[in-house]
PDB file of C-alpha atoms in Angstrom:
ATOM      1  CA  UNK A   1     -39.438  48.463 -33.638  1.00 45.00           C
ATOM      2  CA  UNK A   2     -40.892  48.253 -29.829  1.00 40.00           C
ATOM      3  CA  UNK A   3     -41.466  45.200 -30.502  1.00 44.00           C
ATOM      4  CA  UNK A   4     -37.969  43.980 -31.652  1.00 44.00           C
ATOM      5  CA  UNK A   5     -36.434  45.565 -29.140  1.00 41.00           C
ATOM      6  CA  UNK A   6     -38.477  43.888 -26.317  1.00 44.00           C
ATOM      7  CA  UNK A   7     -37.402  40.566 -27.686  1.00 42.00           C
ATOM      8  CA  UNK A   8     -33.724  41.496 -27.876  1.00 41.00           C
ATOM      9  CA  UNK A   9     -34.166  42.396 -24.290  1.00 41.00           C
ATOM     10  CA  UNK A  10     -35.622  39.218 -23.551  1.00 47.00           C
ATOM     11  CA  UNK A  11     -32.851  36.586 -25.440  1.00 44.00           C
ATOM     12  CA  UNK A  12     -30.120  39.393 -23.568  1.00 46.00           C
ATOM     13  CA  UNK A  13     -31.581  38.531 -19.623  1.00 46.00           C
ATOM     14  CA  UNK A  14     -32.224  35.093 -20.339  1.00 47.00           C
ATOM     15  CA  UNK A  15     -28.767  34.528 -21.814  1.00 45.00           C
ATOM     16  CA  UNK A  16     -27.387  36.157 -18.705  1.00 45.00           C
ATOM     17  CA  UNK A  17     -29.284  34.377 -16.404  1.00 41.00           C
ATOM     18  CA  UNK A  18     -27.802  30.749 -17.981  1.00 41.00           C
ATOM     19  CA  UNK A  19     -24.486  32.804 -17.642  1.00 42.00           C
ATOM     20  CA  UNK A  20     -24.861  33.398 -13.983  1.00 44.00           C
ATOM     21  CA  UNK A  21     -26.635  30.073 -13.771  1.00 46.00           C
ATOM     22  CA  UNK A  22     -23.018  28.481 -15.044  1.00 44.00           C
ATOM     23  CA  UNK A  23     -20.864  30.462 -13.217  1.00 45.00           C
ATOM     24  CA  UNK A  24     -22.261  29.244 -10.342  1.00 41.00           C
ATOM     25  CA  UNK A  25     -22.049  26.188 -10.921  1.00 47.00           C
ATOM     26  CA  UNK A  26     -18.209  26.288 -11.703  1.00 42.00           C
ATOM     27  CA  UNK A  27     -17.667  27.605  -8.321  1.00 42.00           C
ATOM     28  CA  UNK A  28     -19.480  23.875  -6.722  1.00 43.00           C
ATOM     29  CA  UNK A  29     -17.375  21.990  -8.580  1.00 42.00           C
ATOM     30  CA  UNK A  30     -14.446  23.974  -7.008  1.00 40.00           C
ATOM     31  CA  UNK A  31     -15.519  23.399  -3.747  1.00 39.00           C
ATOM     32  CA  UNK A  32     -16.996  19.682  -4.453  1.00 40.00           C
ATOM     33  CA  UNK A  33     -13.016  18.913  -5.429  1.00 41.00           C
ATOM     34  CA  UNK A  34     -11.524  20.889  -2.284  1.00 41.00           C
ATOM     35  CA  UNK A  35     -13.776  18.710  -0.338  1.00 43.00           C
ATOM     36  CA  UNK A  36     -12.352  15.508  -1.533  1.00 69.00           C
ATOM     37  CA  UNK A  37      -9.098  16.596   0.388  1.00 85.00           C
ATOM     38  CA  UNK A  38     -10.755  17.895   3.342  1.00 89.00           C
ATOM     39  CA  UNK A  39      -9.291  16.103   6.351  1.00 94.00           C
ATOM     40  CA  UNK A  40     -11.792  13.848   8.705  1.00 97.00           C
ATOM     41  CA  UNK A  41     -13.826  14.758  10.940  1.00 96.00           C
ATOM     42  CA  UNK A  42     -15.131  12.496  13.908  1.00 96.00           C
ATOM     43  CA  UNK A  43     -17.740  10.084  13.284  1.00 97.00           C
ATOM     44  CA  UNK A  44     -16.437  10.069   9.269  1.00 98.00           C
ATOM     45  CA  UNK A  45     -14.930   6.965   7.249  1.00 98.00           C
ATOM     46  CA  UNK A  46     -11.628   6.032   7.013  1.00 98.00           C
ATOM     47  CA  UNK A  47     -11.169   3.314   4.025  1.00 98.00           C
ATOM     48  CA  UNK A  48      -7.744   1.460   3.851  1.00 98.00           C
ATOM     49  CA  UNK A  49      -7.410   0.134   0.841  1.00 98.00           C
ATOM     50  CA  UNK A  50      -4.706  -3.246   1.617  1.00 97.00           C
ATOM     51  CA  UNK A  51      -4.123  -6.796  -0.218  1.00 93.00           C
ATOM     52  CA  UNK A  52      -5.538  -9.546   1.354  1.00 93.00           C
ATOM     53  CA  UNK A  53      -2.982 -11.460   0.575  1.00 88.00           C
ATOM     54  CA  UNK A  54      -0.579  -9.727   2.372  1.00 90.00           C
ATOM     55  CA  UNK A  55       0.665 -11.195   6.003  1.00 91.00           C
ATOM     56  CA  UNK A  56       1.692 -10.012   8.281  1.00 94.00           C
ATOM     57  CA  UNK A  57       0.649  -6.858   7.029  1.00 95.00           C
ATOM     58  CA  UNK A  58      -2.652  -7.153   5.934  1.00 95.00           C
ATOM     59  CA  UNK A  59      -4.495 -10.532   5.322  1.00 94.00           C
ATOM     60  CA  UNK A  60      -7.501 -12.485   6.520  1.00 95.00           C
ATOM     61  CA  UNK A  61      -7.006 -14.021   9.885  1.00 93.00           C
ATOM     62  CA  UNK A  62      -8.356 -17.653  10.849  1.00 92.00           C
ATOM     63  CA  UNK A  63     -11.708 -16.081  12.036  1.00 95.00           C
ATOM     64  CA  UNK A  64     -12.345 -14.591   8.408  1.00 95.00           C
ATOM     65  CA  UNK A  65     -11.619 -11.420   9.576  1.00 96.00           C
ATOM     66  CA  UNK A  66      -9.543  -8.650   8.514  1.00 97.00           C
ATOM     67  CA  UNK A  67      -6.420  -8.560  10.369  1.00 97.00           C
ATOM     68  CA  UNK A  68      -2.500  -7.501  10.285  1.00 97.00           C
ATOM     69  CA  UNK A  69       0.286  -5.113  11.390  1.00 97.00           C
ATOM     70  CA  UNK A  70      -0.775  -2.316   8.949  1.00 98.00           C
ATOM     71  CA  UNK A  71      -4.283  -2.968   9.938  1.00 98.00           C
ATOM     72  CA  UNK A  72      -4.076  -2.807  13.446  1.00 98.00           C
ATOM     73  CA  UNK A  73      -2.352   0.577  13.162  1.00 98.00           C
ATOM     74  CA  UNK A  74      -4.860   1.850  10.672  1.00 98.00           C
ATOM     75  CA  UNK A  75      -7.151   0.990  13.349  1.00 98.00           C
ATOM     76  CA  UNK A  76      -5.653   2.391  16.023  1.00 98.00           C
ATOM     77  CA  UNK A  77      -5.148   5.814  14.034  1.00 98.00           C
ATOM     78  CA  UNK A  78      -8.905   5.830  14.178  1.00 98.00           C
ATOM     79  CA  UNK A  79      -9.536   5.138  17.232  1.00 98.00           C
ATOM     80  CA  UNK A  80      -7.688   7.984  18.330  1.00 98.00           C
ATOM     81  CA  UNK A  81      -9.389  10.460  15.404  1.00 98.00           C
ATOM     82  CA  UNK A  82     -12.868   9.225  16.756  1.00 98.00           C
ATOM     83  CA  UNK A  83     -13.300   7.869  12.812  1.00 98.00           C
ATOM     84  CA  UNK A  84     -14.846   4.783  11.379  1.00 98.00           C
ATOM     85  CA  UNK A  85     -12.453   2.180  10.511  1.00 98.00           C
ATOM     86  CA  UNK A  86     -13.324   0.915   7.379  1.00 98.00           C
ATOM     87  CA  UNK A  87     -10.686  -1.744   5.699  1.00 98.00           C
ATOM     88  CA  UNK A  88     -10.929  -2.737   2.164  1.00 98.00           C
ATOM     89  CA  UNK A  89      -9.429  -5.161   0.110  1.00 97.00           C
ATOM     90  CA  UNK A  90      -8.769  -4.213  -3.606  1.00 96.00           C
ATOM     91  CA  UNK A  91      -6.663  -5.932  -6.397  1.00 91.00           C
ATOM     92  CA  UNK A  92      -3.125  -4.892  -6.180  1.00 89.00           C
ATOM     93  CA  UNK A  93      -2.938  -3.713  -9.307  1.00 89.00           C
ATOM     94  CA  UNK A  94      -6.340  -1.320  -8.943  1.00 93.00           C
ATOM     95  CA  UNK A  95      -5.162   0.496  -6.409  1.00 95.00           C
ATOM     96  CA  UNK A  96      -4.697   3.473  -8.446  1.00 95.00           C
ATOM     97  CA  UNK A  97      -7.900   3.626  -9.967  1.00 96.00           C
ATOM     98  CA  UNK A  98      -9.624   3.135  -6.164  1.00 96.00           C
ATOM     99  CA  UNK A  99      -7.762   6.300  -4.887  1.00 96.00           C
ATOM    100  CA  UNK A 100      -8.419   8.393  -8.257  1.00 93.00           C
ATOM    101  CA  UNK A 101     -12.446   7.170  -7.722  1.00 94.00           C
ATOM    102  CA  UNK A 102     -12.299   8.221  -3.897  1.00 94.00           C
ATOM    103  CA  UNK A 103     -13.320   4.055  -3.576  1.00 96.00           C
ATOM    104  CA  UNK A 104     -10.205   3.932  -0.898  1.00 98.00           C
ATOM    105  CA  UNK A 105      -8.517   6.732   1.574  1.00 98.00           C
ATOM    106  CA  UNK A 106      -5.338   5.192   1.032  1.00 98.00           C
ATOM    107  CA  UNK A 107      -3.411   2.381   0.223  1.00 98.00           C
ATOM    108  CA  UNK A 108      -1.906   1.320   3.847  1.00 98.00           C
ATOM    109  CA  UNK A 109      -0.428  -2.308   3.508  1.00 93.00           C
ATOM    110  CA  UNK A 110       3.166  -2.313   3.052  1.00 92.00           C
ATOM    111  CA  UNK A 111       3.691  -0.081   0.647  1.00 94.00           C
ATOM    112  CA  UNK A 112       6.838   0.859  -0.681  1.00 92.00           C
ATOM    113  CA  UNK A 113       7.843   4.759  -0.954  1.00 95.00           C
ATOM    114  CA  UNK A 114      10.859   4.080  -3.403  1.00 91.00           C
ATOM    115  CA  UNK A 115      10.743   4.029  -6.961  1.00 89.00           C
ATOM    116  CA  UNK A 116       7.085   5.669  -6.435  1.00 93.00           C
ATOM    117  CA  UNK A 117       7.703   9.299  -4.695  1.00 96.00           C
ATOM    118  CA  UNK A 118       6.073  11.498  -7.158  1.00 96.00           C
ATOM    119  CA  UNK A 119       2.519   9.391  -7.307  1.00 96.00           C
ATOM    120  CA  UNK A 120       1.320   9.812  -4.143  1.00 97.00           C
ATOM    121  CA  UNK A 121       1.151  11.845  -1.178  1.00 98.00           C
ATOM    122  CA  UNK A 122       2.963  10.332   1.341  1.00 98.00           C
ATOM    123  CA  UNK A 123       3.605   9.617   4.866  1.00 98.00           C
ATOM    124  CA  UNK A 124       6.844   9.944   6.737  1.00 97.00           C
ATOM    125  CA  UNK A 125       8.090   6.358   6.450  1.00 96.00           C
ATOM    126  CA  UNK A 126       7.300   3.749   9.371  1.00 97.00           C
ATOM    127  CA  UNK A 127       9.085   0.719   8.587  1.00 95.00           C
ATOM    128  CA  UNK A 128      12.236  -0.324   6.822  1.00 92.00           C
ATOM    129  CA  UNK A 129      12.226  -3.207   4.247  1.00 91.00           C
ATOM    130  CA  UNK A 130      14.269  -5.326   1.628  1.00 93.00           C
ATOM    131  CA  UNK A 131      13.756  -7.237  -0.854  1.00 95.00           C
ATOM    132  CA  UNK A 132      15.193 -10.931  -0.843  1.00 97.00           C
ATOM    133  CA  UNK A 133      14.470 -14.686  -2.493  1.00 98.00           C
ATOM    134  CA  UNK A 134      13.182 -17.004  -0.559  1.00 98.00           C
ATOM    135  CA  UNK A 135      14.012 -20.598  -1.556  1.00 98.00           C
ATOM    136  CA  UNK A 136      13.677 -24.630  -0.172  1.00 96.00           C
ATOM    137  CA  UNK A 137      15.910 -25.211   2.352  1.00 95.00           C
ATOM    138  CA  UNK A 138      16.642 -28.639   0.314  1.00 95.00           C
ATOM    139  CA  UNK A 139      17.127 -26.874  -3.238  1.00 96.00           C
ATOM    140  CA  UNK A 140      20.770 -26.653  -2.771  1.00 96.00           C
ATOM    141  CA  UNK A 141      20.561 -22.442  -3.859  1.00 97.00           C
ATOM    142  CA  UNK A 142      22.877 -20.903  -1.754  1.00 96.00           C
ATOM    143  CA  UNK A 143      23.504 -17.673  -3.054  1.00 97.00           C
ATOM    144  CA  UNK A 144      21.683 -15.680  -6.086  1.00 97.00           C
ATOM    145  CA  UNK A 145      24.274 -16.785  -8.634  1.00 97.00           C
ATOM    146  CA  UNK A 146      22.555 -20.459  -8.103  1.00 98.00           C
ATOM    147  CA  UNK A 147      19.733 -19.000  -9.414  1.00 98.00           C
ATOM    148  CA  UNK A 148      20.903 -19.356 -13.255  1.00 98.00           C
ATOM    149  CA  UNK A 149      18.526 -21.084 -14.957  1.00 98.00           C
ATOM    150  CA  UNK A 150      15.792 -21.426 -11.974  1.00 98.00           C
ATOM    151  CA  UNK A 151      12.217 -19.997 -12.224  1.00 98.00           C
ATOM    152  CA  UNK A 152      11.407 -17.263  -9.647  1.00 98.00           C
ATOM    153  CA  UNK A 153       8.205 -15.937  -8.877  1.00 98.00           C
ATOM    154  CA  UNK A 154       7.602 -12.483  -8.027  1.00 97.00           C
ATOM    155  CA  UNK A 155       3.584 -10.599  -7.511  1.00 94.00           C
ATOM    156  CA  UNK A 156       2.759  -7.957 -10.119  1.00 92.00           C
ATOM    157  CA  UNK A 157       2.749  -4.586  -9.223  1.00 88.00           C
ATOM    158  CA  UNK A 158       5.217  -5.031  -6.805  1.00 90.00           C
ATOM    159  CA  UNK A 159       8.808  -3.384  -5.455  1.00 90.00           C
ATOM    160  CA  UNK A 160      10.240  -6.780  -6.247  1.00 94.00           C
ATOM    161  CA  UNK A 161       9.198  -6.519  -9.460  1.00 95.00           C
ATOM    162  CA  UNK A 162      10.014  -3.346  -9.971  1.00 93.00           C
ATOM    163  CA  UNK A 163      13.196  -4.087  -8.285  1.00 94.00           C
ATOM    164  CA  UNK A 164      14.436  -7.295 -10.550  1.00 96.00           C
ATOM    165  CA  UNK A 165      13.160  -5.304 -13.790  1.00 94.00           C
ATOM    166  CA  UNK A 166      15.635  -2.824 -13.080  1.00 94.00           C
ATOM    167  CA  UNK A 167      18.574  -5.889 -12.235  1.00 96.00           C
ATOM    168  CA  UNK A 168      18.944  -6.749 -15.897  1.00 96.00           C
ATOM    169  CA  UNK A 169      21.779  -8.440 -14.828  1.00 96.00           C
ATOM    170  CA  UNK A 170      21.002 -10.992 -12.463  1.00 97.00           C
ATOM    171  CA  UNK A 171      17.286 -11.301 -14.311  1.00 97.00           C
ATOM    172  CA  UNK A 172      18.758 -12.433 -17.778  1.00 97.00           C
ATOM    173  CA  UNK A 173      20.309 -15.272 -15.881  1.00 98.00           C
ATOM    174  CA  UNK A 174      16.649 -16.906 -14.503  1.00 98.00           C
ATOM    175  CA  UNK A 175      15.259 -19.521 -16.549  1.00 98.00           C
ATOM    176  CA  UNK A 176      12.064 -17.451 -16.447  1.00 97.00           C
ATOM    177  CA  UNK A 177      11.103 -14.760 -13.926  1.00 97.00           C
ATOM    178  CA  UNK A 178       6.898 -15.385 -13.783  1.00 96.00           C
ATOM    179  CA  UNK A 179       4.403 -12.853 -11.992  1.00 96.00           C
ATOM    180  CA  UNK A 180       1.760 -13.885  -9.837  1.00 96.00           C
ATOM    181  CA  UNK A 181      -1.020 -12.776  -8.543  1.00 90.00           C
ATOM    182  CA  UNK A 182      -0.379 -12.889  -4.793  1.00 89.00           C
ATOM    183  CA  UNK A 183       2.241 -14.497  -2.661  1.00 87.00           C
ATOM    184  CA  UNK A 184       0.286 -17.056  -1.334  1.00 87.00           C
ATOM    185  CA  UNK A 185       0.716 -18.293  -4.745  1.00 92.00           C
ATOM    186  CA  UNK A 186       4.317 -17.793  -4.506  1.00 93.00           C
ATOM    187  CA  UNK A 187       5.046 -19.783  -2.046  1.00 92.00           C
ATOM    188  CA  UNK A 188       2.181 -22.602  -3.397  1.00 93.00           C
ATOM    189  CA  UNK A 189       4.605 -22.877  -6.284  1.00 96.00           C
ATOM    190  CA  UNK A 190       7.740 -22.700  -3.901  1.00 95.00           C
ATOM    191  CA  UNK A 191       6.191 -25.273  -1.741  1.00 92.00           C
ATOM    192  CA  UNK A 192       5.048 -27.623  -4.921  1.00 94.00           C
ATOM    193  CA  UNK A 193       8.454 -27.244  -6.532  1.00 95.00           C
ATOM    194  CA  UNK A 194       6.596 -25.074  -9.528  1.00 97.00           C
ATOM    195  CA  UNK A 195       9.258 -23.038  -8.782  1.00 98.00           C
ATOM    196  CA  UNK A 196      13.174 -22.419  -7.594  1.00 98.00           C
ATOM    197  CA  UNK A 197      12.637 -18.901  -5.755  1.00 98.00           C
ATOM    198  CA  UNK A 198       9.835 -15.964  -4.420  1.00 98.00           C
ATOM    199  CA  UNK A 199      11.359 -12.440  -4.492  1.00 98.00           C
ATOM    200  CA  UNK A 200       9.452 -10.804  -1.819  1.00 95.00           C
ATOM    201  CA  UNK A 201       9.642  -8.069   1.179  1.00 92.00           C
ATOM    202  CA  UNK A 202      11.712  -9.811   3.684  1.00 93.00           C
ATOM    203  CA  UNK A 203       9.266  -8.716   6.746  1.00 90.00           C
ATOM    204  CA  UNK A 204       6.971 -11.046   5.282  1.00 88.00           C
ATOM    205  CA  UNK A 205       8.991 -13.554   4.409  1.00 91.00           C
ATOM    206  CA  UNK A 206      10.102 -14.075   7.646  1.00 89.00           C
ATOM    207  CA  UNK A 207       6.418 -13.773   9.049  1.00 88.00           C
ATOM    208  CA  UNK A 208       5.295 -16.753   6.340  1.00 84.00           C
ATOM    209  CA  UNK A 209       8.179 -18.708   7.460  1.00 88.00           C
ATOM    210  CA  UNK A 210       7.279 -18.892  10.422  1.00 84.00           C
ATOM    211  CA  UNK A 211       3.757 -19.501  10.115  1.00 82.00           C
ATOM    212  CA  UNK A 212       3.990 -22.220   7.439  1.00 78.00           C
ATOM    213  CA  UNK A 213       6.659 -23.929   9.503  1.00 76.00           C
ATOM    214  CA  UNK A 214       7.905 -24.528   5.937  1.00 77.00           C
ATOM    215  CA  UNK A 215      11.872 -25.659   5.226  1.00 90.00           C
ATOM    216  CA  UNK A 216      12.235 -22.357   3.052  1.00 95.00           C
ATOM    217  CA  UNK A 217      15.067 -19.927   4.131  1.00 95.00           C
ATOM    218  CA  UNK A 218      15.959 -16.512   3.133  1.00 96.00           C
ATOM    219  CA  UNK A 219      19.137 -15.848   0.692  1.00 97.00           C
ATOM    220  CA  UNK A 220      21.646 -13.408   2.424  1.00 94.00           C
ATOM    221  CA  UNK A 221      21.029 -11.096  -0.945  1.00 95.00           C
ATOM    222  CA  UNK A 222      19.194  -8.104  -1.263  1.00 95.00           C
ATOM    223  CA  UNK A 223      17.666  -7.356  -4.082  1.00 96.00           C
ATOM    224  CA  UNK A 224      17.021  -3.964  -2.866  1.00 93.00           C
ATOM    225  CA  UNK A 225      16.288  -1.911   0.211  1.00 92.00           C
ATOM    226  CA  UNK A 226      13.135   0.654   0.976  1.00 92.00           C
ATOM    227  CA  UNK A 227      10.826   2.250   3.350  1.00 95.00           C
ATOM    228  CA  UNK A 228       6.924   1.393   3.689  1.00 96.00           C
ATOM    229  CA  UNK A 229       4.780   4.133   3.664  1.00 98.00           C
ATOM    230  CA  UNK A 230       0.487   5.441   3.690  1.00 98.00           C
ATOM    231  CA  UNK A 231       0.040   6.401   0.320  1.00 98.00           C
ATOM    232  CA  UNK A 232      -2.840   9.144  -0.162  1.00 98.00           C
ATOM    233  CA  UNK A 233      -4.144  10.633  -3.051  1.00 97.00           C
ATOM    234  CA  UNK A 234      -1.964  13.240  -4.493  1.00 96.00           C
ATOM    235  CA  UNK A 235      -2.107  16.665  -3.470  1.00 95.00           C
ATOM    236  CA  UNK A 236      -4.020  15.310  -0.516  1.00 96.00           C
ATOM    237  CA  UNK A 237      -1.869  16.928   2.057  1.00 97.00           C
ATOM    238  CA  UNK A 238      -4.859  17.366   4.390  1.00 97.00           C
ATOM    239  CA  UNK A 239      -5.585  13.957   5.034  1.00 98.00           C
ATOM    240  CA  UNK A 240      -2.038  13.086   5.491  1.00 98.00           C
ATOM    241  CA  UNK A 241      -1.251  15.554   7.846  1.00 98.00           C
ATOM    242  CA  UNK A 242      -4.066  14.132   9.950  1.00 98.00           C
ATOM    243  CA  UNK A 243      -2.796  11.009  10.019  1.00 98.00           C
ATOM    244  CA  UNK A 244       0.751  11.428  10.412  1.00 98.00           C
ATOM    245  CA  UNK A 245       0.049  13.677  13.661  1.00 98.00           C
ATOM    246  CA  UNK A 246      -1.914  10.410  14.927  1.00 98.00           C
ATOM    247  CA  UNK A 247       0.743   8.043  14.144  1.00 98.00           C
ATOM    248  CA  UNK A 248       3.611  10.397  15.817  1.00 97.00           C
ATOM    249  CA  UNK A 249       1.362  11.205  19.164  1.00 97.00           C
ATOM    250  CA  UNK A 250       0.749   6.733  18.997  1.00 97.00           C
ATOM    251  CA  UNK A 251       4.749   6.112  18.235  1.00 97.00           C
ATOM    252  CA  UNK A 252       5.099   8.556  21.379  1.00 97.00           C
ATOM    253  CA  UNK A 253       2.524   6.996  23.701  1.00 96.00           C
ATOM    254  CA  UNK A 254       4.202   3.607  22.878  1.00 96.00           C
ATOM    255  CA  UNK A 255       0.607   1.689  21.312  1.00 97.00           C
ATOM    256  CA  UNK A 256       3.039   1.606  17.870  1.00 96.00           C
ATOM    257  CA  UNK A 257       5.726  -0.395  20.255  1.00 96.00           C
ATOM    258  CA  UNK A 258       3.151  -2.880  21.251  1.00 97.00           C
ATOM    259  CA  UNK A 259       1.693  -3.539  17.916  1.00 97.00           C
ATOM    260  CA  UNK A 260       5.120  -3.846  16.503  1.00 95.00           C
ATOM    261  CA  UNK A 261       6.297  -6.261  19.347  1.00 95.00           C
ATOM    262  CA  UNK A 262       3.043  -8.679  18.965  1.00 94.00           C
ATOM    263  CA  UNK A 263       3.391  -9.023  15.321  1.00 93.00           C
ATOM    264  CA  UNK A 264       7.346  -9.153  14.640  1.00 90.00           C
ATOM    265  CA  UNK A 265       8.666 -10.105  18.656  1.00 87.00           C
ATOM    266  CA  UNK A 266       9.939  -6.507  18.445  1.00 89.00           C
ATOM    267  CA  UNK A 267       9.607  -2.817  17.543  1.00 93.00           C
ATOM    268  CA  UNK A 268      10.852  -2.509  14.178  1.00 92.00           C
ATOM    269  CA  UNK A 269       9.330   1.095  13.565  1.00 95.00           C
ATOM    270  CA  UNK A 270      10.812   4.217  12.144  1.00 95.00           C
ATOM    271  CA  UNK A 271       8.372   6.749  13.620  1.00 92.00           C
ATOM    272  CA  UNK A 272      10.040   9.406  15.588  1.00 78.00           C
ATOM    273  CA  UNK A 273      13.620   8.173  15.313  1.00 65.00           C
TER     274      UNK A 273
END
């Protein structure tokens, strides 16, 4: 009977040490995930997760580095926060699964707050935007009713996209609306006569215009209007708040001004208005 009753005793503590031995595990894992939303602290990475494909706001500049308007700001932001700039490009498309896997920080690269409030955490919106085609100067389109029958590109994932899918209206008139990749290939296509249009953010429209030296021109349409944002993970109110306080005290000391004015001839930001 001794006997039994020692070995009952036995299977009871060892049960409750495994017990203990889980609980405390449980309470790691709690902390582990707070930590992922910890803000920075100096000396830490900062990854910005952008499209390369994406001038003026983030693309890969003639010297094979990493360069753009979003960029330099990122940049910037660390600077000031004493962090480690750290820019990465990902697939448009994966940018969702790179914040979920903690791959990225955010997704800073002119990225649209509308349509996409509830996914992320977000900054206070920085720049305004539209939507517009962009078409040959030579194509004879004049307005978007002369696009009836034309092919228009637009990139996947994106607010034009997202945009025309909700304009059944003027959609059902294209000959075909086809998604691509990346811009670049837009206006490939454009350029080639592939296709009739690009529906794109007008801010870099204006900025591939430019650089091209191409005889496209913007319609005086807009397929819609919205505010670029950081995105963060959500719930990660921590890191945001860090780097919204950085962008308001740069706004204030003017660095956001000068940024703005190399990149677009002018300051074009919403910060502190």
């Amino acid at each position: 009977m001794k006997r039994k009753l020692a070995v009952v005793l036995a299977l009871t503590m060892a049960a409750a040490v495994v017990l203990a031995g889980c609980g405390s595990n449980k309470k790691e894992t709690k902390k582990e995930s707070k930590a992922e939303f910890a803000a920075k602290e100096k000396g830490d990475t900062f990854t910005v997760g952008f499209d390369q494909d994406f001038p003026p706001m983030g693309f890969v500049g003639d010297d094979g580095e990493y360069t753009g308007f979003d960029l330099e700001v990122a940049k910037a932001v660390c600077e000031k926060l004493g962090l480690k700039f750290v820019p990465k490009p990902i697939a448009w498309d994966a940018k969702d699964a790179e914040l979920k896997s903690g791959g990225i920080d955010c997704v800073w690269n002119g990225f649209t707050i509308n349509g996409r409030e509830d996914d992320y955490t977000w900054s206070k919106p920085y720049l305004n935007n539209k939507q517009v085609f962009v078409v040959r100067k030579d194509s004879g389109i004049k307005t978007e009713k002369d696009l009836a029958g034309k092919v228009v590109d637009v990139q996947t994932d994106s607010s034009a996209q997202v945009a025309l899918e909700d304009n059944k209206e003027l959609t059902d008139t294209f000959g075909n609306l086809q998604v691509v990749a990346d811009y670049n290939t837009g206006f490939m296509d454009l350029e080639s006569g592939a296709v009739d249009a690009v529906a794109m953010d007008i801010v870099v429209a204006a900025y591939q215009i430019e650089k091209r030296e191409a005889e496209f021109e913007i319609l005086d349409y807009e397929i819609a209007s919205e505010e670029y944002g950081v995105g963060f993970a959500k719930g990660n109110e921590a890191l945001r708040d860090q780097i919204q306080k950085a962008l308001e005290e740069l706004a204030d000391e003017g660095t956001l001004a000068q940024i703005s004015e190399k990149w677009f001839q002018k300051d074009i930001t919403t910060i502190n208005q």
